[in-house]
Amino acid sequence: MRTFLFRKSFGAELLEKGETFFTIWAPSSKNVFLRIEGMQDQKMHSDGLGHFSLMVPCGAGARYRFCISGGLCVPDPASRSQPDGVLGTSEVIDPEHYQWQCPEWQGRPWHEAVIYELHAGLLGGYGSICQQLDELAALGITVIELMPINSFGGTRNWGYDGVLPYAPAVSYGRPDELKHLIDAAHMRGIMVILDVVYNHFGPEGNFLPEYADDFFNHDQHSTWGVGIDFSKPEVRDYFIENVIYWIMEYRFDGVRIDAASAISDHTWFEALQKRVQTTIEPDRHVHLILENENNDAGLLRNGFTAQWNDDGHNALHVLLTGEQEGYYKMFSKNPTEDLAHVLEEGFVYQGQFNPYSGKRRGMPSEDLPATKFILFLQNHDQTGNRAFGERLLALANPKAVKAAYALLLLSPMIPMIFMGEEWGCITPFYFFCDFHGDLAEQIRKGRQNEFSQFSAFQNEEDRKRIPDPNALSTFEASRPDRSLRDTDWGKEWLAVTHHLLELRKKWIIPYLHYVQSAGVKILGLGAICAHWHLRDKKSLTIFINISDKNYKITDPHGIIFTIPDERETGALPAFSFVASMESRS
């Protein structure tokens, strides 16, 4: 049976002779002792540079902690498993215990990607997700993207408050259950991508400041607090190895790096990309995806696979809902023109002044192919960061949403849908966590104050209506209501999703090896005609009208899809969509 051996530079590494080698970087601690349950504490060897190590005769299943100067005992920052949560003991894991059933899987080319973002806890854990893989594969999904699964405080969390990046959260299942989910997805031709967070640690269970203060840059702060010092070799390697760990040991097909703009050392991205390329097997497809407020087109040119296109989402959201508060204000002046820029050049902001942040944002992107951009109408952020977590169909005209949905699934950009979107889910997706005491109260108040600048929440009593993030009911109310799938509404949306993805598979994906914009024309408010040249001399034309007005158009040839089904010749009625494919001479 083929194995995928990966040795970390940090943490507990099980060796062949039933011994385990323990390593920790603790430059702020004079001494470190290793405490293994059932054994006497043992002093670890120091190299004088903050690295402590020790070989111990113990095997898989051993529970341990590191005891630092001052008597504090902490979990392993590179722990593979935390059976009792982030405040409990770490567990030695045999990374080769799981027997892979699909060991020869090489991934899929990026242009075939149709992404489905999900939260493992809301779907019932790794085992329950496995039970939905067949329906996702039949629908046309080729990638599932897991919101962060690193260990966090409590039993429920979005995952962006994680503190132990190497340890999958125990509330979703054991490490081998996660491997089985990835294996099962691969058997069905589905890639699995993991959302990772390297710009900050959560508020509970992060003991790094106690023994490795050098991990942080106190001269740099972000939205999430003190910055992380990526200039330190140990810090750089800690996160680079985390990516390698997920890709090699768990066979993930890639990672999505959250808030990449908050990672201050730009050279880290180049080091990561090179390390991944020199580590993975030949011919294996591994994808490095960014969520990057900076719109850094340079990273996309230099090896990174794609970026979440927030500009595309924001322009579409303003057109669909009319909302103009918060970051939507950046797109309120002329959202139709912004959408045209997205379809033609990828980013809206390519170096212009951003009134929301008060600085210039982005860089030119017109030379990049459309497949470098991931388009979406909804995701965890833009839904869950709303005070009441409303889905798009609760905010906009369903006819307009359906036209935008067709654009999402038939444009040359890589489409991503959010769990439940395929059946027209209207269950809210709230911000939730599981903290207690003073920390819970701070988060509750902070959540309310976050919306104090919005017109609907100027009054304190109105802000108190915002669901408590720590309440179990907030988490439970966020579960997608699968019963809606069986209603006429749900069946109609499922049929539309399936049909659009069948068309994408037949008419779009085979020709995405080459994509070049052939121009975009604005027809009127919310109405656009976009052209692309594709591979094999194919030309894709899309007309979209998400306004309540009618427009005249030149009758397209080679129509592959229209909304509504029956369309007047030469007309683009309100809330409509037309896609056509032609061969160029």
PDB file of C-alpha atoms in Angstrom, residues 2 4 102-114 142-144 182-183 185-193 247 250-254 280-287:
ATOM      1  CA  ARG A   2       1.360   3.380  -0.981  1.00  0.00           C
ATOM      2  CA  PHE A   4       2.799   9.387   2.196  1.00  0.00           C
ATOM      3  CA  CYS A 102      -7.555   5.826  -3.409  1.00  0.00           C
ATOM      4  CA  PRO A 103      -3.765   6.207  -3.106  1.00  0.00           C
ATOM      5  CA  GLU A 104      -3.110   6.948  -6.776  1.00  0.00           C
ATOM      6  CA  TRP A 105      -5.361  10.034  -6.842  1.00  0.00           C
ATOM      7  CA  GLN A 106      -3.595  12.923  -8.575  1.00  0.00           C
ATOM      8  CA  GLY A 107      -6.230  15.625  -8.235  1.00  0.00           C
ATOM      9  CA  ARG A 108      -7.902  17.483 -11.074  1.00  0.00           C
ATOM     10  CA  PRO A 109      -6.842  20.385 -13.320  1.00  0.00           C
ATOM     11  CA  TRP A 110      -7.996  23.729 -11.947  1.00  0.00           C
ATOM     12  CA  HIS A 111     -10.195  24.640 -14.896  1.00  0.00           C
ATOM     13  CA  GLU A 112     -12.500  21.735 -13.944  1.00  0.00           C
ATOM     14  CA  ALA A 113     -13.198  23.214 -10.508  1.00  0.00           C
ATOM     15  CA  VAL A 114     -16.756  23.811  -9.314  1.00  0.00           C
ATOM     16  CA  THR A 142     -15.820  18.814  -8.332  1.00  0.00           C
ATOM     17  CA  VAL A 143     -14.360  20.502  -5.211  1.00  0.00           C
ATOM     18  CA  ILE A 144     -15.520  20.692  -1.609  1.00  0.00           C
ATOM     19  CA  ILE A 182     -10.934  12.971   1.772  1.00  0.00           C
ATOM     20  CA  ASP A 183     -10.470   9.419   0.485  1.00  0.00           C
ATOM     21  CA  ALA A 185     -14.308  12.348  -2.022  1.00  0.00           C
ATOM     22  CA  HIS A 186     -11.397  11.297  -4.215  1.00  0.00           C
ATOM     23  CA  MET A 187     -13.160   8.028  -5.049  1.00  0.00           C
ATOM     24  CA  ARG A 188     -15.976  10.153  -6.481  1.00  0.00           C
ATOM     25  CA  GLY A 189     -13.680  12.464  -8.426  1.00  0.00           C
ATOM     26  CA  ILE A 190     -14.071  15.327  -5.952  1.00  0.00           C
ATOM     27  CA  MET A 191     -11.116  17.395  -4.783  1.00  0.00           C
ATOM     28  CA  VAL A 192     -10.961  18.630  -1.168  1.00  0.00           C
ATOM     29  CA  ILE A 193      -9.521  22.040  -0.270  1.00  0.00           C
ATOM     30  CA  ILE A 247      -1.353  18.231   1.437  1.00  0.00           C
ATOM     31  CA  TYR A 250      -4.081  14.179   4.690  1.00  0.00           C
ATOM     32  CA  ARG A 251      -4.003  14.309   0.877  1.00  0.00           C
ATOM     33  CA  PHE A 252      -5.874  17.607   0.653  1.00  0.00           C
ATOM     34  CA  ASP A 253      -5.832  18.941  -2.904  1.00  0.00           C
ATOM     35  CA  GLY A 254      -4.937  22.443  -1.811  1.00  0.00           C
ATOM     36  CA  ILE A 280       4.427  17.048  -4.103  1.00  0.00           C
ATOM     37  CA  GLU A 281       4.604  14.066  -6.441  1.00  0.00           C
ATOM     38  CA  PRO A 282       5.128  14.644 -10.173  1.00  0.00           C
ATOM     39  CA  ASP A 283       1.906  15.262 -12.131  1.00  0.00           C
ATOM     40  CA  ARG A 284      -0.128  15.848  -8.976  1.00  0.00           C
ATOM     41  CA  HIS A 285      -2.539  18.803  -9.079  1.00  0.00           C
ATOM     42  CA  VAL A 286      -2.308  20.909  -5.901  1.00  0.00           C
ATOM     43  CA  HIS A 287      -3.962  24.323  -5.720  1.00  0.00           C
TER      44      HIS A 287
END
